[in-house]
Amino acid sequence: MEEIIRVVTDSSCDLPRRLVERFKISIVPLIVRFGPNVYRDGELPVDGFWEKTTGPHRPQTSQPPVGEFETLFDQLVAKGKQVLCLTVTSKHSGTFNAARLAAERFGEAVKVFDSFSFSLGLGLQALTAAQAARAGRTMQETLALLEDLRARMYMTIVLDTLESLRRGGRADAFIAIVERMTQVLNIKPIVNTINGQLRLLGAARSFKGGLKHVLDQVEGLGPLEHLAVVHTRRHEIAEEMADRLAERIAFPRERIWVGETGAVLSCHAGAGVIGVMAVTHPSTCPG
């Protein structure tokens, strides 16, 4: 059955290419800059991005132009499609606003949804929307599914260093306090997201201790529907974390996604980051 709804998302979603192609998800790339050199996210392979970070220019990012969203929306609507566009959290990026502005001229044909998440948190929401579209769900039904999924989603991150996050200016609400703590006590900050906003959750005296804290927190959420581990340059540790999660909470190991985030989020996270995205079971209401 031909889908009436087509799903659009941005390149921070970190979805595997095979799923993007299988479910016909359209990706709008964010922008990555190294000094005068400008790249659409995805033009640089992950290894190529990290090689460039050792050069003279620090990476910077920006949201896609409004016109890029508008052009894609126009193409899809002209084919008789309804468009559902999901973006990285509006609390730390202008991408949602760019998509919303682009959608204004299309009326009810285009809906824009704020994921309040990033990386595979956004990716899972986009995939869920695309699966719903394939199953013939209406726009209203799909939006209801996404709102429910978003409310049950938790993202917890252990940072090895604050340098990239501080330079990116995306967490000014708590960065000064955390930076003083890390400098004086040499601790590893643990952050999570509340309604799409990065918040300081706690701190650990070592990276290993931070991972244990995350394990304890995820276990306390109760039965889970989805689980993923995202990292920057820490593939082996991420796989070990997935193994520990599977054992600790009796979650099928083969269902835990493990992936390295792309260039856009790496600009702000830096190397040495482990994040866990957990979605509670619909019947679970953690306190």
CSV table of C-alpha atoms in Angstrom, one decimal, residues 50-284:
chain,number,residue,atom,x,y,z
A,50,TRP,CA,37.3,13.4,13.5
A,51,GLU,CA,40.4,13.8,11.4
A,52,LYS,CA,39.4,17.4,10.7
A,53,THR,CA,39.0,18.1,14.4
A,54,THR,CA,42.7,17.8,14.8
A,55,GLY,CA,43.3,20.7,12.3
A,56,PRO,CA,43.4,24.4,12.9
A,57,HIS,CA,39.6,25.0,12.9
A,58,ARG,CA,37.1,23.9,15.5
A,59,PRO,CA,33.9,22.5,14.1
A,60,GLN,CA,30.7,24.5,14.2
A,61,THR,CA,27.1,23.6,13.2
A,62,SER,CA,24.0,25.4,12.1
A,63,GLN,CA,20.4,24.4,11.2
A,64,PRO,CA,19.4,23.8,7.6
A,65,PRO,CA,18.1,26.8,5.7
A,66,VAL,CA,14.4,27.3,5.7
A,67,GLY,CA,14.5,27.0,1.9
A,68,GLU,CA,15.8,23.4,2.1
A,69,PHE,CA,12.8,22.3,4.1
A,70,GLU,CA,10.5,24.3,1.9
A,71,THR,CA,11.8,22.7,-1.3
A,72,LEU,CA,11.4,19.2,0.0
A,73,PHE,CA,7.9,19.9,1.4
A,74,ASP,CA,6.9,21.3,-2.0
A,75,GLN,CA,8.1,18.2,-3.8
A,76,LEU,CA,6.3,15.8,-1.5
A,77,VAL,CA,3.0,17.8,-1.4
A,78,ALA,CA,3.0,18.1,-5.2
A,79,LYS,CA,2.9,14.3,-5.3
A,80,GLY,CA,-0.2,14.3,-3.2
A,81,LYS,CA,1.5,13.4,0.1
A,82,GLN,CA,0.9,14.7,3.6
A,83,VAL,CA,4.2,15.5,5.3
A,84,LEU,CA,5.2,14.8,8.9
A,85,CYS,CA,8.5,16.4,9.8
A,86,LEU,CA,10.3,15.5,13.0
A,87,THR,CA,13.3,17.5,14.2
A,88,VAL,CA,16.0,17.6,16.9
A,89,THR,CA,14.9,19.2,20.1
A,90,SER,CA,14.0,22.9,19.7
A,91,LYS,CA,15.6,23.7,23.1
A,92,HIS,CA,19.2,23.3,21.6
A,93,SER,CA,18.7,23.9,17.9
A,94,GLY,CA,17.0,26.2,15.5
A,95,THR,CA,16.1,23.3,13.2
A,96,PHE,CA,12.5,23.0,14.5
A,97,ASN,CA,11.8,26.7,13.9
A,98,ALA,CA,13.3,26.5,10.4
A,99,ALA,CA,11.0,23.6,9.5
A,100,ARG,CA,8.0,25.3,11.1
A,101,LEU,CA,8.6,28.4,9.1
A,102,ALA,CA,8.9,26.4,5.9
A,103,ALA,CA,5.7,24.5,6.7
A,104,GLU,CA,3.6,27.7,7.0
A,105,ARG,CA,2.7,28.0,3.3
A,106,PHE,CA,1.4,24.4,3.1
A,107,GLY,CA,-1.3,24.6,5.7
A,108,GLU,CA,-2.6,21.3,7.0
A,109,ALA,CA,-0.5,19.3,4.4
A,110,VAL,CA,2.6,19.6,6.5
A,111,LYS,CA,3.0,19.0,10.3
A,112,VAL,CA,6.2,19.7,12.2
A,113,PHE,CA,6.8,17.7,15.4
A,114,ASP,CA,9.4,18.6,18.1
A,115,SER,CA,11.0,15.4,19.2
A,116,PHE,CA,12.5,16.9,22.4
A,117,SER,CA,15.3,14.5,21.7
A,118,PHE,CA,18.3,13.9,19.5
A,119,SER,CA,20.4,11.1,17.9
A,120,LEU,CA,18.6,7.8,18.1
A,121,GLY,CA,15.9,9.3,20.3
A,122,LEU,CA,14.8,11.4,17.3
A,123,GLY,CA,15.6,8.4,15.0
A,124,LEU,CA,13.3,6.1,16.9
A,125,GLN,CA,10.5,8.6,16.7
A,126,ALA,CA,11.0,9.1,12.9
A,127,LEU,CA,11.0,5.4,12.4
A,128,THR,CA,7.8,4.9,14.5
A,129,ALA,CA,6.1,7.6,12.4
A,130,ALA,CA,7.2,5.9,9.1
A,131,GLN,CA,6.0,2.5,10.3
A,132,ALA,CA,2.7,4.1,11.3
A,133,ALA,CA,2.4,5.7,7.8
A,134,ARG,CA,3.1,2.3,6.2
A,135,ALA,CA,0.4,0.7,8.3
A,136,GLY,CA,-2.1,3.3,7.0
A,137,ARG,CA,-2.4,5.4,10.2
A,138,THR,CA,-3.9,8.9,9.9
A,139,MET,CA,-1.9,12.0,10.7
A,140,GLN,CA,-3.8,12.5,13.9
A,141,GLU,CA,-3.2,8.9,15.0
A,142,THR,CA,0.5,9.1,14.2
A,143,LEU,CA,0.9,12.4,16.1
A,144,ALA,CA,-0.8,10.7,19.1
A,145,LEU,CA,1.6,7.8,18.9
A,146,LEU,CA,4.6,10.2,18.8
A,147,GLU,CA,3.4,12.2,21.8
A,148,ASP,CA,3.0,9.0,23.8
A,149,LEU,CA,6.4,7.7,22.7
A,150,ARG,CA,8.1,11.1,23.5
A,151,ALA,CA,6.6,11.1,27.0
A,152,ARG,CA,8.1,7.7,27.7
A,153,MET,CA,11.6,8.4,26.4
A,154,TYR,CA,14.6,9.0,28.6
A,155,MET,CA,18.1,10.0,27.5
A,156,THR,CA,21.1,9.9,29.9
A,157,ILE,CA,24.6,10.9,28.9
A,158,VAL,CA,28.0,10.5,30.6
A,159,LEU,CA,30.5,13.1,29.4
A,160,ASP,CA,34.3,12.6,29.6
A,161,THR,CA,34.9,16.3,29.0
A,162,LEU,CA,32.8,19.5,28.8
A,163,GLU,CA,35.1,21.2,26.3
A,164,SER,CA,33.0,20.7,23.2
A,165,LEU,CA,29.7,21.3,24.9
A,166,ARG,CA,31.0,24.5,26.4
A,167,ARG,CA,32.3,25.8,23.1
A,168,GLY,CA,29.0,25.0,21.4
A,169,GLY,CA,27.0,27.2,23.8
A,170,ARG,CA,24.1,24.7,23.7
A,171,ALA,CA,23.9,24.2,27.5
A,172,ASP,CA,24.6,27.6,29.0
A,173,ALA,CA,21.9,27.1,31.7
A,174,PHE,CA,24.2,24.7,33.7
A,175,ILE,CA,27.6,24.7,32.0
A,176,ALA,CA,29.2,27.2,34.3
A,177,ILE,CA,28.3,25.3,37.5
A,178,VAL,CA,29.3,21.9,36.0
A,179,GLU,CA,32.5,23.3,34.6
A,180,ARG,CA,33.6,24.5,38.1
A,181,MET,CA,32.7,21.2,39.6
A,182,THR,CA,34.7,19.2,37.0
A,183,GLN,CA,37.8,21.5,37.3
A,184,VAL,CA,37.9,21.4,41.1
A,185,LEU,CA,36.9,17.8,41.7
A,186,ASN,CA,37.9,16.2,38.4
A,187,ILE,CA,34.5,14.5,38.1
A,188,LYS,CA,32.5,13.3,35.1
A,189,PRO,CA,29.1,15.0,34.6
A,190,ILE,CA,26.0,13.1,33.9
A,191,VAL,CA,23.2,14.9,32.1
A,192,ASN,CA,19.7,14.0,30.9
A,193,THR,CA,16.9,15.7,29.0
A,194,ILE,CA,13.8,17.1,30.6
A,195,ASN,CA,11.2,18.2,28.0
A,196,GLY,CA,14.1,18.4,25.4
A,197,GLN,CA,16.3,20.5,27.6
A,198,LEU,CA,19.7,19.2,28.8
A,199,ARG,CA,19.9,19.2,32.6
A,200,LEU,CA,22.6,18.2,35.1
A,201,LEU,CA,21.5,14.9,36.6
A,202,GLY,CA,24.6,14.1,38.7
A,203,ALA,CA,28.3,13.5,38.7
A,204,ALA,CA,30.7,10.7,39.2
A,205,ARG,CA,34.4,10.5,40.2
A,206,SER,CA,35.2,8.4,37.1
A,207,PHE,CA,33.8,7.5,33.7
A,208,LYS,CA,33.2,4.0,34.9
A,209,GLY,CA,31.3,5.3,37.9
A,210,GLY,CA,29.2,7.4,35.6
A,211,LEU,CA,28.2,4.4,33.6
A,212,LYS,CA,27.2,2.5,36.7
A,213,HIS,CA,25.0,5.5,37.7
A,214,VAL,CA,23.3,5.3,34.3
A,215,LEU,CA,22.8,1.5,34.7
A,216,ASP,CA,21.1,2.1,38.1
A,217,GLN,CA,18.9,4.8,36.6
A,218,VAL,CA,17.8,2.7,33.6
A,219,GLU,CA,17.1,-0.3,35.9
A,220,GLY,CA,14.9,2.0,38.0
A,221,LEU,CA,12.7,2.9,35.0
A,222,GLY,CA,11.0,-0.5,35.0
A,223,PRO,CA,10.1,-2.6,32.0
A,224,LEU,CA,11.4,-1.1,28.7
A,225,GLU,CA,10.1,-1.2,25.2
A,226,HIS,CA,13.2,0.2,23.4
A,227,LEU,CA,16.9,0.6,24.4
A,228,ALA,CA,19.9,2.1,22.6
A,229,VAL,CA,23.5,3.1,23.4
A,230,VAL,CA,25.0,6.0,21.5
A,231,HIS,CA,28.6,7.0,21.6
A,232,THR,CA,31.4,9.2,20.2
A,233,ARG,CA,34.7,7.3,19.5
A,234,ARG,CA,33.9,4.7,22.2
A,235,HIS,CA,32.6,1.7,20.3
A,236,GLU,CA,34.0,-1.0,22.5
A,237,ILE,CA,32.7,0.7,25.7
A,238,ALA,CA,29.3,1.2,24.1
A,239,GLU,CA,29.1,-2.5,23.2
A,240,GLU,CA,30.1,-3.4,26.7
A,241,MET,CA,27.5,-1.1,28.1
A,242,ALA,CA,24.8,-2.7,25.9
A,243,ASP,CA,25.9,-6.1,27.2
A,244,ARG,CA,25.6,-4.9,30.8
A,245,LEU,CA,22.2,-3.4,30.2
A,246,ALA,CA,20.9,-6.6,28.7
A,247,GLU,CA,22.1,-8.6,31.6
A,248,ARG,CA,21.1,-6.2,34.3
A,249,ILE,CA,17.5,-5.6,33.2
A,250,ALA,CA,16.9,-8.8,31.2
A,251,PHE,CA,16.4,-7.0,27.9
A,252,PRO,CA,17.2,-8.9,24.7
A,253,ARG,CA,20.7,-8.0,23.6
A,254,GLU,CA,19.9,-8.2,19.9
A,255,ARG,CA,17.3,-5.5,20.4
A,256,ILE,CA,19.6,-2.9,21.8
A,257,TRP,CA,20.8,-0.5,19.2
A,258,VAL,CA,24.4,0.6,19.4
A,259,GLY,CA,25.7,3.4,17.2
A,260,GLU,CA,28.1,6.3,16.9
A,261,THR,CA,26.6,9.7,16.5
A,262,GLY,CA,27.3,11.7,13.4
A,263,ALA,CA,29.2,14.9,12.9
A,264,VAL,CA,26.6,17.4,14.0
A,265,LEU,CA,26.2,16.0,17.5
A,266,SER,CA,29.8,15.1,17.8
A,267,CYS,CA,30.6,18.8,17.4
A,268,HIS,CA,28.9,19.5,20.7
A,269,ALA,CA,29.5,16.3,22.6
A,270,GLY,CA,33.2,15.8,21.8
A,271,ALA,CA,35.0,12.5,22.0
A,272,GLY,CA,34.4,10.1,24.9
A,273,VAL,CA,30.6,10.2,25.3
A,274,ILE,CA,28.2,7.4,26.2
A,275,GLY,CA,24.5,8.0,26.0
A,276,VAL,CA,21.6,5.6,26.8
A,277,MET,CA,18.2,6.1,25.3
A,278,ALA,CA,15.5,4.2,27.0
A,279,VAL,CA,11.7,4.0,26.3
A,280,THR,CA,9.5,2.6,29.1
A,281,HIS,CA,6.8,0.1,28.3
A,282,PRO,CA,3.4,1.8,27.7
A,283,SER,CA,2.0,0.1,30.8
A,284,THR,CA,4.8,1.6,33.0
